[in-house]
mmCIF file of C-alpha atoms and ligand atoms in Angstrom:
data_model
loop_
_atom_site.group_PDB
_atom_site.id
_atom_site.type_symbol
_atom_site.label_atom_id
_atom_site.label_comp_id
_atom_site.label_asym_id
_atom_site.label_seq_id
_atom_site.Cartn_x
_atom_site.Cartn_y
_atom_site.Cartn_z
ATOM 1 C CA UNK A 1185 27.291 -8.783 39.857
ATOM 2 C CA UNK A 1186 24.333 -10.986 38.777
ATOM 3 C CA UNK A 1187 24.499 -12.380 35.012
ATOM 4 C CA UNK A 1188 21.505 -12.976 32.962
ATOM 5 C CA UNK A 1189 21.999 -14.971 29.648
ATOM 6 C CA UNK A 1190 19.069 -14.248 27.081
ATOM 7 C CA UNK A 1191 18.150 -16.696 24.700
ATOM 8 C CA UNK A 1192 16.535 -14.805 21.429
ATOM 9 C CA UNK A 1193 16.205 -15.928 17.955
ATOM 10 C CA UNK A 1194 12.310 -15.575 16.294
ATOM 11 C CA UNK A 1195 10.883 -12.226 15.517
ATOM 12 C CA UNK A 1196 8.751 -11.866 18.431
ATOM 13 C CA UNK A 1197 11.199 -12.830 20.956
ATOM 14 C CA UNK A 1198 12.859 -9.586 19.600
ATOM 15 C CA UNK A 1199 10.054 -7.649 20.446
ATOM 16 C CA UNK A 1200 9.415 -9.274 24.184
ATOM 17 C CA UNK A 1201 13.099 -8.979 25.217
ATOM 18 C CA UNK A 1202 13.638 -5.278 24.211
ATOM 19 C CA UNK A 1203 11.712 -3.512 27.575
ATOM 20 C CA UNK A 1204 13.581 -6.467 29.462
ATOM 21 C CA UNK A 1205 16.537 -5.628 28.110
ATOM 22 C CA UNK A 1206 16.509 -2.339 28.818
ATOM 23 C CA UNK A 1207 15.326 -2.422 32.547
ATOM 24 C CA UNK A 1208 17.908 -5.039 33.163
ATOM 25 C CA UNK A 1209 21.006 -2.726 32.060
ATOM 26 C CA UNK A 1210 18.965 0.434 34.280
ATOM 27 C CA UNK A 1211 19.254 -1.938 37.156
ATOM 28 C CA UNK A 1212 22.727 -2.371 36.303
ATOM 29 C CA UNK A 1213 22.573 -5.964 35.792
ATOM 30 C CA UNK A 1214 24.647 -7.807 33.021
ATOM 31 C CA UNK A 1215 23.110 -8.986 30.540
ATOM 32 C CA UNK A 1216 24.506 -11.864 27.940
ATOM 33 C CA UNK A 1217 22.497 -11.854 24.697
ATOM 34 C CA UNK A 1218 22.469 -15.096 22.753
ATOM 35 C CA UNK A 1219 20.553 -15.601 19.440
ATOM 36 C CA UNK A 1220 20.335 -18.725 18.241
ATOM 37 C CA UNK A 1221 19.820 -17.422 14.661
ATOM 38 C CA UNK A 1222 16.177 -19.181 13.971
ATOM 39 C CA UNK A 1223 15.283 -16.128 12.297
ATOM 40 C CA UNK A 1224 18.448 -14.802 10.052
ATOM 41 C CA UNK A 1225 16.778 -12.211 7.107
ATOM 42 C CA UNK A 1226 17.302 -8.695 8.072
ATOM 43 C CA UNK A 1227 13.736 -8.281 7.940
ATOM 44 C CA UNK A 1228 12.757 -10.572 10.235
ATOM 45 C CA UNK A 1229 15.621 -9.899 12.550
ATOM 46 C CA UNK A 1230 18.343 -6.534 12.264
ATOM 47 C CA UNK A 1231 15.559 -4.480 11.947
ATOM 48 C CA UNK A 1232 13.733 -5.369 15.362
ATOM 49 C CA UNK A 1233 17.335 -5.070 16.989
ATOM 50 C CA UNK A 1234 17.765 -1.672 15.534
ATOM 51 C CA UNK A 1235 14.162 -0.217 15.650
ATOM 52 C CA UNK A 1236 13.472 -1.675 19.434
ATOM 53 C CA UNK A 1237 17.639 -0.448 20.732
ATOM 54 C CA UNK A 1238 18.175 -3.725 21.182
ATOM 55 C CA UNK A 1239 21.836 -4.204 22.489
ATOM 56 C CA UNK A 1240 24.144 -6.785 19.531
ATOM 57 C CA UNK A 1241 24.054 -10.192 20.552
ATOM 58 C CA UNK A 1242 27.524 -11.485 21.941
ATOM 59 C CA UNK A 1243 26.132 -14.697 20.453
ATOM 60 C CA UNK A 1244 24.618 -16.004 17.167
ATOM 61 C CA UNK A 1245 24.369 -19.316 16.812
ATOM 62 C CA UNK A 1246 23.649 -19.626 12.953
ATOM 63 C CA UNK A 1247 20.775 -22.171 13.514
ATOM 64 C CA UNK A 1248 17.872 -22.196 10.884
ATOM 65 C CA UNK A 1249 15.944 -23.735 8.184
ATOM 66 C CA UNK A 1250 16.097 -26.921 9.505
ATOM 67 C CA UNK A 1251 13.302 -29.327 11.071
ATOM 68 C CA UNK A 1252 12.420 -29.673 14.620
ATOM 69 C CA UNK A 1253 14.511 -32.461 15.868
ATOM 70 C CA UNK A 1254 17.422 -30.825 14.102
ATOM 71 C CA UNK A 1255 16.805 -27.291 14.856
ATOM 72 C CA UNK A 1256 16.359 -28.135 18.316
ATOM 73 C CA UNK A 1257 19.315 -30.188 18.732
ATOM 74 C CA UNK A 1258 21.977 -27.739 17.345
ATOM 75 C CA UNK A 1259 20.309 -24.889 19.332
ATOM 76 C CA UNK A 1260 20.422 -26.924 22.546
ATOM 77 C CA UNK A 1261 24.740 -28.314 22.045
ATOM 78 C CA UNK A 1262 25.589 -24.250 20.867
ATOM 79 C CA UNK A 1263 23.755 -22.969 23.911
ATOM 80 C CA UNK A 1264 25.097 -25.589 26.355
ATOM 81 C CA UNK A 1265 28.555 -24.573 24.812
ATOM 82 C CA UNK A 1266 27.644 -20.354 25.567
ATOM 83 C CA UNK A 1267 26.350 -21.213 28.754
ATOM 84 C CA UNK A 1268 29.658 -23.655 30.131
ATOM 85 C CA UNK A 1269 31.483 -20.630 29.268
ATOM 86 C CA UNK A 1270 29.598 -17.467 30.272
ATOM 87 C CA UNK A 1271 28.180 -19.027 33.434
ATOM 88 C CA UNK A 1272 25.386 -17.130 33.954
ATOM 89 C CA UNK A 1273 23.214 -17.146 36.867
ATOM 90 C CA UNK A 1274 20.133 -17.133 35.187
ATOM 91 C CA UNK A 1275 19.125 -17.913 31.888
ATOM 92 C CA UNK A 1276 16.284 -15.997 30.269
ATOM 93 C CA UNK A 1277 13.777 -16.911 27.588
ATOM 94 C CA UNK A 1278 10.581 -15.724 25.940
ATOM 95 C CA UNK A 1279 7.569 -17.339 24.436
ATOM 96 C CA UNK A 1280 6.995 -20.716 22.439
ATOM 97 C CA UNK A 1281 9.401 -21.220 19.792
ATOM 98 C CA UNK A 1282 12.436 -23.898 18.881
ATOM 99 C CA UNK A 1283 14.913 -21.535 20.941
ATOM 100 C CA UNK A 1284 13.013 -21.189 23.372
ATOM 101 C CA UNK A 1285 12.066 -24.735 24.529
ATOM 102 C CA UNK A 1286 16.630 -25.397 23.160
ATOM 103 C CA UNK A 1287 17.449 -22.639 25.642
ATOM 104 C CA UNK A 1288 15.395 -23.675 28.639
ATOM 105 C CA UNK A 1289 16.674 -27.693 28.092
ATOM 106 C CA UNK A 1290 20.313 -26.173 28.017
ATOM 107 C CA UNK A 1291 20.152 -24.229 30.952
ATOM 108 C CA UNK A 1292 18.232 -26.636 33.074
ATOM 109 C CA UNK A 1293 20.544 -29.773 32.744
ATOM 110 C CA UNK A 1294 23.905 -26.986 33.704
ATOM 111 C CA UNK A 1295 21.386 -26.390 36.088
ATOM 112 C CA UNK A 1296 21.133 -22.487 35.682
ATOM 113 C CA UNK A 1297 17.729 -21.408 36.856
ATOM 114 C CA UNK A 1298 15.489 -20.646 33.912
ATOM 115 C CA UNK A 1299 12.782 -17.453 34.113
ATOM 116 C CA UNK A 1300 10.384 -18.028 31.562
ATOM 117 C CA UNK A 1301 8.710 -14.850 30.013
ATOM 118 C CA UNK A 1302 4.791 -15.760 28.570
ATOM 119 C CA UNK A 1303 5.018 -18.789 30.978
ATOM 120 C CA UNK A 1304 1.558 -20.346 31.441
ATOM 121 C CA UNK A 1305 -0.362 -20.495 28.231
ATOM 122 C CA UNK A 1306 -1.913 -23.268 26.765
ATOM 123 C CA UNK A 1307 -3.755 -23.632 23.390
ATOM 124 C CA UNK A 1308 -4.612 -27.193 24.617
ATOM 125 C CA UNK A 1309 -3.687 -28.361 20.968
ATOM 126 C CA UNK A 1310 -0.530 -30.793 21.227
ATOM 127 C CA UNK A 1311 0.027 -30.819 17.621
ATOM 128 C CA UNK A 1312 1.044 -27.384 17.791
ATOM 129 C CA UNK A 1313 4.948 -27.486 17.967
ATOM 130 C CA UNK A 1314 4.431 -24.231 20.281
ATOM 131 C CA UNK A 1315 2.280 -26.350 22.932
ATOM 132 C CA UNK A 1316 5.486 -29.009 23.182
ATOM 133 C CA UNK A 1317 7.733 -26.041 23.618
ATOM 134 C CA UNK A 1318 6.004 -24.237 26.185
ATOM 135 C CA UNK A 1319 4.842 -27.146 28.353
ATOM 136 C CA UNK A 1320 8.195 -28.374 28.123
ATOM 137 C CA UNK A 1321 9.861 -24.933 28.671
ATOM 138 C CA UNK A 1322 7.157 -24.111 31.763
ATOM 139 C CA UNK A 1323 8.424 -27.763 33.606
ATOM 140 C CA UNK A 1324 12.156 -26.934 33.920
ATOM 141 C CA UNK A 1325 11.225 -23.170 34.540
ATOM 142 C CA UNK A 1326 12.557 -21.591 37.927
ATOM 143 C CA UNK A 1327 10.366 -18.346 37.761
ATOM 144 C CA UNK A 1328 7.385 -18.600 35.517
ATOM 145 C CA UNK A 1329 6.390 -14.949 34.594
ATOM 146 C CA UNK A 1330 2.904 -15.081 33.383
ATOM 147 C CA UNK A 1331 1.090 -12.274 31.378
ATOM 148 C CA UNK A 1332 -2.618 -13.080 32.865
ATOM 149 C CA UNK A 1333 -4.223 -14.742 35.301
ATOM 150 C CA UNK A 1334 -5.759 -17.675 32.883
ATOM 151 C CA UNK A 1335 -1.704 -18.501 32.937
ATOM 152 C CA UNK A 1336 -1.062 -18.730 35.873
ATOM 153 C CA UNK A 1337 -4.310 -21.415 36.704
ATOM 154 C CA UNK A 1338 -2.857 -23.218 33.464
ATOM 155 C CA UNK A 1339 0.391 -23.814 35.419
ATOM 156 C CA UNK A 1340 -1.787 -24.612 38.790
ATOM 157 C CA UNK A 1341 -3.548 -26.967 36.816
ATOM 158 C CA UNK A 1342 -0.081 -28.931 35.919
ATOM 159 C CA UNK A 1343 1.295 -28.291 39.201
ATOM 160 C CA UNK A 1344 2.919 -25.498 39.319
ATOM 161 C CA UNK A 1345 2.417 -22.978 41.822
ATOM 162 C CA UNK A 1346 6.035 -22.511 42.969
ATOM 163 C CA UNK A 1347 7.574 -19.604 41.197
ATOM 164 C CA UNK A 1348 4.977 -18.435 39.413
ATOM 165 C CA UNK A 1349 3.597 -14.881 39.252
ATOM 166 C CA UNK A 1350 1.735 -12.691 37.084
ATOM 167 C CA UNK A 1351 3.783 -9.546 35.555
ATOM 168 C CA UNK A 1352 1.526 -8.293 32.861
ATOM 169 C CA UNK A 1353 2.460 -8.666 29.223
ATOM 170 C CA UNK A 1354 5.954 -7.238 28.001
ATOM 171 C CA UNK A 1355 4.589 -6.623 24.405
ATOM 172 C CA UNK A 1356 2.197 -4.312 26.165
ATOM 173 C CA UNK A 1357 5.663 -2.450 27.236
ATOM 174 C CA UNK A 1358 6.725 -2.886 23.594
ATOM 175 C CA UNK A 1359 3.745 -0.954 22.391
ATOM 176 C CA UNK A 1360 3.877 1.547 24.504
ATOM 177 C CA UNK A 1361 7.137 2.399 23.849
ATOM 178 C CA UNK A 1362 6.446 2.230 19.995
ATOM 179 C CA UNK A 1363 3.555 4.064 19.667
ATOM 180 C CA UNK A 1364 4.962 7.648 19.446
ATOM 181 C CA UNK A 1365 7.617 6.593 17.445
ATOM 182 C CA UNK A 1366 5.857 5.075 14.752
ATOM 183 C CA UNK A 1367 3.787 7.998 14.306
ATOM 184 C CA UNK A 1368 7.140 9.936 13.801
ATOM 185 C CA UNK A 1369 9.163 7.234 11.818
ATOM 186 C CA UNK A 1370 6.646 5.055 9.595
ATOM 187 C CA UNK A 1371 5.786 5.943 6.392
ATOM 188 C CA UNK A 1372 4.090 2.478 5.827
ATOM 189 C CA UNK A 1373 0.525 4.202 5.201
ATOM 190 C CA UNK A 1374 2.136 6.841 2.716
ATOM 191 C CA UNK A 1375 3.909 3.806 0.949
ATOM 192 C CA UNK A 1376 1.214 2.107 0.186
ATOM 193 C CA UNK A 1377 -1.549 5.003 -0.176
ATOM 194 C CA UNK A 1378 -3.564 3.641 2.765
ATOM 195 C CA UNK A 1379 -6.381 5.556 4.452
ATOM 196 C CA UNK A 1380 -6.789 5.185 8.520
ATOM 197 C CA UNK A 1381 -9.752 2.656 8.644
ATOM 198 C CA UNK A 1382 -10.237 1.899 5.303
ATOM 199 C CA UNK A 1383 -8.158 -1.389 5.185
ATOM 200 C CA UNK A 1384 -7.519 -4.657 7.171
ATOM 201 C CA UNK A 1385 -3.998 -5.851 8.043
ATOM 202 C CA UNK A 1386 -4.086 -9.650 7.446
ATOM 203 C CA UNK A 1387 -1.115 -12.077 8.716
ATOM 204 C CA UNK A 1388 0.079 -16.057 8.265
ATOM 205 C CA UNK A 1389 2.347 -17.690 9.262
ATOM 206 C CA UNK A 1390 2.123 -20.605 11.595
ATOM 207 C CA UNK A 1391 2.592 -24.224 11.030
ATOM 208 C CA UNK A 1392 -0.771 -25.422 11.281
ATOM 209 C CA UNK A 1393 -2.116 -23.244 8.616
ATOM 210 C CA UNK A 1394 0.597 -23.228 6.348
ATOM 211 C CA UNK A 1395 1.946 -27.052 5.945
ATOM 212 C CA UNK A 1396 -1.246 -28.358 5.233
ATOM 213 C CA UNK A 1397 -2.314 -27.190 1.211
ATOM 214 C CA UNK A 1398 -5.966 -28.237 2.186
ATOM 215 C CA UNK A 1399 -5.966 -25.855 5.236
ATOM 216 C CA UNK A 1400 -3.867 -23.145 3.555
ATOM 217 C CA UNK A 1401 -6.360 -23.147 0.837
ATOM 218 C CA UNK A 1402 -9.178 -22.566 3.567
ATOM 219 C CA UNK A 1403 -7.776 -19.824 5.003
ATOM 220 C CA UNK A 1404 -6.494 -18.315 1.575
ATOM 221 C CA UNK A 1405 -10.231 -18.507 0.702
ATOM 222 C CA UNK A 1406 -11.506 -16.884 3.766
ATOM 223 C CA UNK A 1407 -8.983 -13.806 3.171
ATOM 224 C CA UNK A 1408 -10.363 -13.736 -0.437
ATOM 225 C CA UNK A 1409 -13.971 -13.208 0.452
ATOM 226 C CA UNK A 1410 -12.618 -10.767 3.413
ATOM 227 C CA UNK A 1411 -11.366 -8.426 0.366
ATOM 228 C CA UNK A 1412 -14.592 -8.327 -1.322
ATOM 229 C CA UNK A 1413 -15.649 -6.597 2.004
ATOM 230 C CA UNK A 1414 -12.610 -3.879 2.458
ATOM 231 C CA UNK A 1415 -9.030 -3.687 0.672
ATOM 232 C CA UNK A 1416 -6.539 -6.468 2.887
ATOM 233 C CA UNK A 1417 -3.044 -6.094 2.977
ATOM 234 C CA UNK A 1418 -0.814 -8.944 3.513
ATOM 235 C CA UNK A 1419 2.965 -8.843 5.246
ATOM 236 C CA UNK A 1420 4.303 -12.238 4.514
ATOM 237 C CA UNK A 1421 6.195 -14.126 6.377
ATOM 238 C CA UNK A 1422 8.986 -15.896 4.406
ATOM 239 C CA UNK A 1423 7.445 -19.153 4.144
ATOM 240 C CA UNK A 1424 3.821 -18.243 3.461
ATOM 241 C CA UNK A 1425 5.079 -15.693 0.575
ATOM 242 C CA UNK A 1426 6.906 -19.027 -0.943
ATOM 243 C CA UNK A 1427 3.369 -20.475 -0.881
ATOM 244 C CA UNK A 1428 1.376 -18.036 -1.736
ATOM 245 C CA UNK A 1429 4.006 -16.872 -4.957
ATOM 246 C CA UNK A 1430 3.771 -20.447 -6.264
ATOM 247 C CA UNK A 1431 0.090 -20.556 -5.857
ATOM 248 C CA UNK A 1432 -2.111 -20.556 -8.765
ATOM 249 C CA UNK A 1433 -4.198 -18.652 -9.511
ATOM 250 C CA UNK A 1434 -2.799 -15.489 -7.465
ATOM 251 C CA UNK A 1435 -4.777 -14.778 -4.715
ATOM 252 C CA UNK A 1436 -7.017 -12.283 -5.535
ATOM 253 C CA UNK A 1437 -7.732 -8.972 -3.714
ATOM 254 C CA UNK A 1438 -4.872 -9.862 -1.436
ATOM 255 C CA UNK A 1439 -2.366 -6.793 -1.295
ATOM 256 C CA UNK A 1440 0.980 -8.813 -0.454
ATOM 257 C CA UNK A 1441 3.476 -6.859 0.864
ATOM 258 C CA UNK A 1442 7.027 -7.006 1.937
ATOM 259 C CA UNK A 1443 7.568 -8.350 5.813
ATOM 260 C CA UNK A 1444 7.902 -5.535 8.126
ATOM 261 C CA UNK A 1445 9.804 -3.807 10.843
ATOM 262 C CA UNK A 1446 8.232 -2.937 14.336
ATOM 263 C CA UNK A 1447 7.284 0.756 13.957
ATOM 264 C CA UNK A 1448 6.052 -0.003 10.359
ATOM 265 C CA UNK A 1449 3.814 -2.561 11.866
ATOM 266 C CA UNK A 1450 2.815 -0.515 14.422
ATOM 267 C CA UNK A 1451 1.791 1.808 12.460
ATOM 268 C CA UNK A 1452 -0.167 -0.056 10.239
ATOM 269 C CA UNK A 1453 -2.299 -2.341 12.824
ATOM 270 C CA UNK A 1454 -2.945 1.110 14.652
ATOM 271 C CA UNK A 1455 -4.848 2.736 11.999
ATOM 272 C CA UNK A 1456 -6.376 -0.702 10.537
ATOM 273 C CA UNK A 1457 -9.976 -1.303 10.689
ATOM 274 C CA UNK A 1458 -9.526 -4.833 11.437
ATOM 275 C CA UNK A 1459 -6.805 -7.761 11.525
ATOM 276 C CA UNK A 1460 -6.944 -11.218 10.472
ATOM 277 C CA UNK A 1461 -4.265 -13.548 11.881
ATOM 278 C CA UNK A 1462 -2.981 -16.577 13.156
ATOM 279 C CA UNK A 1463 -0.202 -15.060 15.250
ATOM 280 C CA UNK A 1464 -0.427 -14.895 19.223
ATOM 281 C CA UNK A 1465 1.081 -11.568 19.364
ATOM 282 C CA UNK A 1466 -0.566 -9.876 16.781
ATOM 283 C CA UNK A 1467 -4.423 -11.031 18.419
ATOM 284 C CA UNK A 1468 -3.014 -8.697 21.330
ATOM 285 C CA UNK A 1469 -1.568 -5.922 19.909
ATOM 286 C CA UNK A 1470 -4.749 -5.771 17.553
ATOM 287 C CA UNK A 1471 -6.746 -5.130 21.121
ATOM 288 C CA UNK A 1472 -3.607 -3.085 22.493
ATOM 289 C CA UNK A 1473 -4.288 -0.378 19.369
ATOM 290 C CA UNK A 1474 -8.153 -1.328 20.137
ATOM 291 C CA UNK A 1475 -8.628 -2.660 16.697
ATOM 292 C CA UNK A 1476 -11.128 -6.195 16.722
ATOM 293 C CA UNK A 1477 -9.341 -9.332 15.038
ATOM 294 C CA UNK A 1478 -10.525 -12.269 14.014
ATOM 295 C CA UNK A 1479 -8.419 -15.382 14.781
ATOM 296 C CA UNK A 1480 -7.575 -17.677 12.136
ATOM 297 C CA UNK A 1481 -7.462 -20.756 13.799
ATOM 298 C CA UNK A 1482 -9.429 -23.289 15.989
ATOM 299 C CA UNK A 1483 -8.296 -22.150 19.373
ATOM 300 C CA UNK A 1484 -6.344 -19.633 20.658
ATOM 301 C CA UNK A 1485 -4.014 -19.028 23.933
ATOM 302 C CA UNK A 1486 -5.094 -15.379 24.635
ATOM 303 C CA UNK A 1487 -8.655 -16.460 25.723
ATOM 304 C CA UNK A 1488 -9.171 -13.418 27.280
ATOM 305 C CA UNK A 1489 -9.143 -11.137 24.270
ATOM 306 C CA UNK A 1490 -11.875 -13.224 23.442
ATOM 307 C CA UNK A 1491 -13.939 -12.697 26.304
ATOM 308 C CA UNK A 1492 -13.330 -8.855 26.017
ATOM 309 C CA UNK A 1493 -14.910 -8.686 22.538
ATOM 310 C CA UNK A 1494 -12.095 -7.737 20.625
ATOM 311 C CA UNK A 1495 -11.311 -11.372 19.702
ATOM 312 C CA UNK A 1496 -12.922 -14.056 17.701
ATOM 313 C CA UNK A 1497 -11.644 -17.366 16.480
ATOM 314 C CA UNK A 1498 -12.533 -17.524 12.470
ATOM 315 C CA UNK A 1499 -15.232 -20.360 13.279
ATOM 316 C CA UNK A 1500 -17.196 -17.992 15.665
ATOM 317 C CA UNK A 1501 -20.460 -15.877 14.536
ATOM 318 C CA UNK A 1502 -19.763 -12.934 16.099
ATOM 319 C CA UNK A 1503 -17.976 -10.903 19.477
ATOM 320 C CA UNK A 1504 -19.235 -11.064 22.852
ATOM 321 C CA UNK A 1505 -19.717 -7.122 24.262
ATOM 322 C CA UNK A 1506 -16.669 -5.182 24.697
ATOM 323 C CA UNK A 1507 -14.884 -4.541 27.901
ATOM 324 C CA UNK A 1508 -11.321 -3.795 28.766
ATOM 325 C CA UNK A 1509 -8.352 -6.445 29.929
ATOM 326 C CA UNK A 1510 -6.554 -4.908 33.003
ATOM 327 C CA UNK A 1511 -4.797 -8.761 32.894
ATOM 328 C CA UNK A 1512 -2.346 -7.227 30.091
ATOM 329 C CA UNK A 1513 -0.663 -4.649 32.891
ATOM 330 C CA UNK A 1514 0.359 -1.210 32.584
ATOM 331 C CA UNK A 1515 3.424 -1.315 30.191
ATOM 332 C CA UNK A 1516 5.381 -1.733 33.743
ATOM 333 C CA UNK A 1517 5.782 -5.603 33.005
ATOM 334 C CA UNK A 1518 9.770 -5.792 32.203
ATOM 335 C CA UNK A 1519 10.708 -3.720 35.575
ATOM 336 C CA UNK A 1520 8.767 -6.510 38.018
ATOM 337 C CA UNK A 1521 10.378 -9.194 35.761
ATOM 338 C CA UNK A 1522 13.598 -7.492 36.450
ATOM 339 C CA UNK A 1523 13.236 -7.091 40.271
ATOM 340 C CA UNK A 1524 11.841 -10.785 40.175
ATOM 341 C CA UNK A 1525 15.284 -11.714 38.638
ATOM 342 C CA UNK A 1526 16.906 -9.768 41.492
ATOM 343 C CA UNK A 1527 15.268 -11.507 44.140
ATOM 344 C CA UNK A 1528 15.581 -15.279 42.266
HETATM 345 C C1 LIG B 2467 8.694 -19.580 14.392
HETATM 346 C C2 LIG B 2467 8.068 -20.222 15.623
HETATM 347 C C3 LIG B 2467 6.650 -19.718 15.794
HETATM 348 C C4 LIG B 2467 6.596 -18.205 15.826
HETATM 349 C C5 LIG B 2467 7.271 -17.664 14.567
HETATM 350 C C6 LIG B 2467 7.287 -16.170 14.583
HETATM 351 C C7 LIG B 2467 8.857 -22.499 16.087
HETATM 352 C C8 LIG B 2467 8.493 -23.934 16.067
HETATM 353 N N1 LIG B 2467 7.976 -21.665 15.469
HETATM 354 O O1 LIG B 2467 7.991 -20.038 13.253
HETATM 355 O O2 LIG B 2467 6.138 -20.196 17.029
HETATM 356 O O3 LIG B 2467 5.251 -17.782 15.873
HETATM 357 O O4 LIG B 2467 8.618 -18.172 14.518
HETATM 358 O O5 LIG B 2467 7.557 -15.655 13.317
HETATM 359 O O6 LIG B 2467 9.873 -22.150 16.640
HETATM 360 N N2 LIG B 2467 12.666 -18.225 7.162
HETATM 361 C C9 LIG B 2467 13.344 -17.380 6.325
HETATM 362 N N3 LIG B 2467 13.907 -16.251 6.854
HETATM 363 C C10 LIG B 2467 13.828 -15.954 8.182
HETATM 364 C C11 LIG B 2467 13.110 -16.823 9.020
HETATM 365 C C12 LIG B 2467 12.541 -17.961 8.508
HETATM 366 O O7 LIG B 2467 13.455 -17.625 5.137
HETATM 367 O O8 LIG B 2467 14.395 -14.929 8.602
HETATM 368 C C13 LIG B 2467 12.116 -19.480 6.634
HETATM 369 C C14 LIG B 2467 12.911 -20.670 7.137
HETATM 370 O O9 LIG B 2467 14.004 -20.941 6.309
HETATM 371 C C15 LIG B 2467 11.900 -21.775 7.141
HETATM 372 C C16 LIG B 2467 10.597 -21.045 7.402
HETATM 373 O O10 LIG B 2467 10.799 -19.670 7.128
HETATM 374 O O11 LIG B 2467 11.840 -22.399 5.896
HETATM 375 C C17 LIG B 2467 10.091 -21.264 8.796
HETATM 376 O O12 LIG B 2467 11.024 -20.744 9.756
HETATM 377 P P1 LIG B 2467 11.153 -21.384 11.218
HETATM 378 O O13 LIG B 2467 12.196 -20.672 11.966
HETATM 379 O O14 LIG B 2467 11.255 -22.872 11.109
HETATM 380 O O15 LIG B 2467 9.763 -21.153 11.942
HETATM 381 P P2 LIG B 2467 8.647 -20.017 11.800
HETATM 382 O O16 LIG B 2467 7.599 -20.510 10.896
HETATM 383 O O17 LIG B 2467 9.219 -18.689 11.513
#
């Protein structure tokens, strides 16, 4: 019977490997979960694994809080380690992170075919650590699933055509799976007396935002003046509530709250009136729940949220008219991966 080892470990791999997960064990294939640990609080990690049925890793690797070289190079000797001994024959991974780019190195020099999930995209900014990951991950990738078509001419335009096809976008599966639930199971709106439409959901976390104090400022700014406008409440990410507890003054009009769990988040971007972010994933679910974002950053991978009118990119004046994305699928995106995997 065919093996599949899956390489998790950040938050929204959690979420993008849940509908694969379960189509793989309906298609009774095994299915080896290995998480490297990148992301070890319970709130940034149980509780997706809980919430999103997500079967308990056989693996967990205990790498975090550590730089790149060294995160990177513990995650790729563990994995080489789980890999010599389960023997999979394929090795899984999702997205743009440290594990991902460790997990596709590992497999490819035990040379285990490696399906990448979110294959294709391209901010075009090397100084992201997520570009280096994914062009690196995309290279020594066997089947490149791409979520749009813009992905798939990324990969044509490094020369990559073998392998490659367009699924639609597994957090789209994620959502749709969610939705319901959340309206059952959150209380995040009662918690924190919010009205449907009277708030914006505002997230940071990424790199180039957050290690630079001149840029954080900027964007800590921005937020500001976005509260004098409509009340803005803030999930932080570990690192950015470090920063912004130790900033002074606080910021002000910011409503900082704990980090959440899926259906909680669900919940809240559903009923938001806007969203603020520099996350990838979040600039899609906001058009998922048909909610307009604004991107807080200088470019962004999901171009085509953009060109729908549901996106902008903070230094923009304004949205381009709305229209719908049919790129993103139809929540079907895990069970062609799966078959894909079948036929590898
Ligand atoms: C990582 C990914 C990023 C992704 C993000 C999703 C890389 C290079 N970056 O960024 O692409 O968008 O995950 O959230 O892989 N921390 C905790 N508790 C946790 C997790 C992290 O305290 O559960 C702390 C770490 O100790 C560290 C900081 O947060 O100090 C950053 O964590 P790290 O795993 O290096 O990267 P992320 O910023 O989360």
């Amino acid at each position: 019977m065919m093996k599949i080892l899956t390489v998790v470990g950040a938050r929204p791999q959690f979420i993008k490997a849940a509908p694969v997960s379960h189509a793989l064990a309906e298609a009774g294939l095994t299915e080896v979960i290995v998480h490297t640990g990148q992301h070890f609080d319970a709130a940034m990690s149980d509780v997706f694994f809980q919430e999103l049925d997500i079967p308990k890793p056989a693996y967990n690797l205990e790498v975090n809080s550590l730089g790149h070289g060294a995160m990177t190079g513990k995650m790729l000797e563990r994995l080489e380690g789980a890999m010599q001994v389960e023997k999979p024959d394929i090795v899984l991974v999702y997205g743009d992170t440290n594990s991902t780019v460790a997990g596709a190195l590992a497999a490819a020099k035990l040379h285990i075919p490696v399906a990448h999930v979110e294959a294709g995209l391209r901010s075009f900014n090397r100084r992201m650590p997520e570009e280096i990951n994914r062009v690196v991950a995309d290279h020594v990738s066997s089947l490149l699933l791409c979520p749009t078509q813009t992905a798939v001419a990324n990969l044509a335009a490094e020369g990559i055509t073998e392998g490659v096809h367009a699924v639609g976008d597994v957090m789209f599966d994620t959502t749709l799976a969610a939705v319901k639930r959340a309206e059952g199971r959150s209380t995040i709106l009662e918690r924190h007396g919010l009205t449907p439409g009277r708030y914006a959901v505002a997230t940071i976390h990424r790199a180039e935002n957050t290690d630079d104090p001149e840029r954080f400022e900027r964007v800590v700014a921005w937020l500001e003046a976005a509260a004098l406008h409509s009340a803005v409440v803030m999930p932080v990410h570990p690192r950015t509530g470090k920063l912004l507890a130790s900033r002074n003054p606080a910021p002000a009009g910011l409503t900082l709250i704990e980090s959440l769990g899926y259906l909680d988040m669900v919940r809240l971007v559903s009923q938001a009136a806007a969203i603020f972010t520099d996350s990838g994933g979040l600039q899609k679910e906001a058009y998922f729940h048909r909610v307009p974002c604004v991107t807080l950053r200088d470019e962004t991978e999901w171009v085509e949220t953009i060109e729908a009118g549901w996106n902008r990119l903070w230094t923009d004046d304004g949205y381009t008219p709305r229209k719908e994305i049919p790129d993103f699928g139809d929540g079907q995106a895990s069970l062609r991966i799966v078959d894909l995997l079948k036929a590898l």
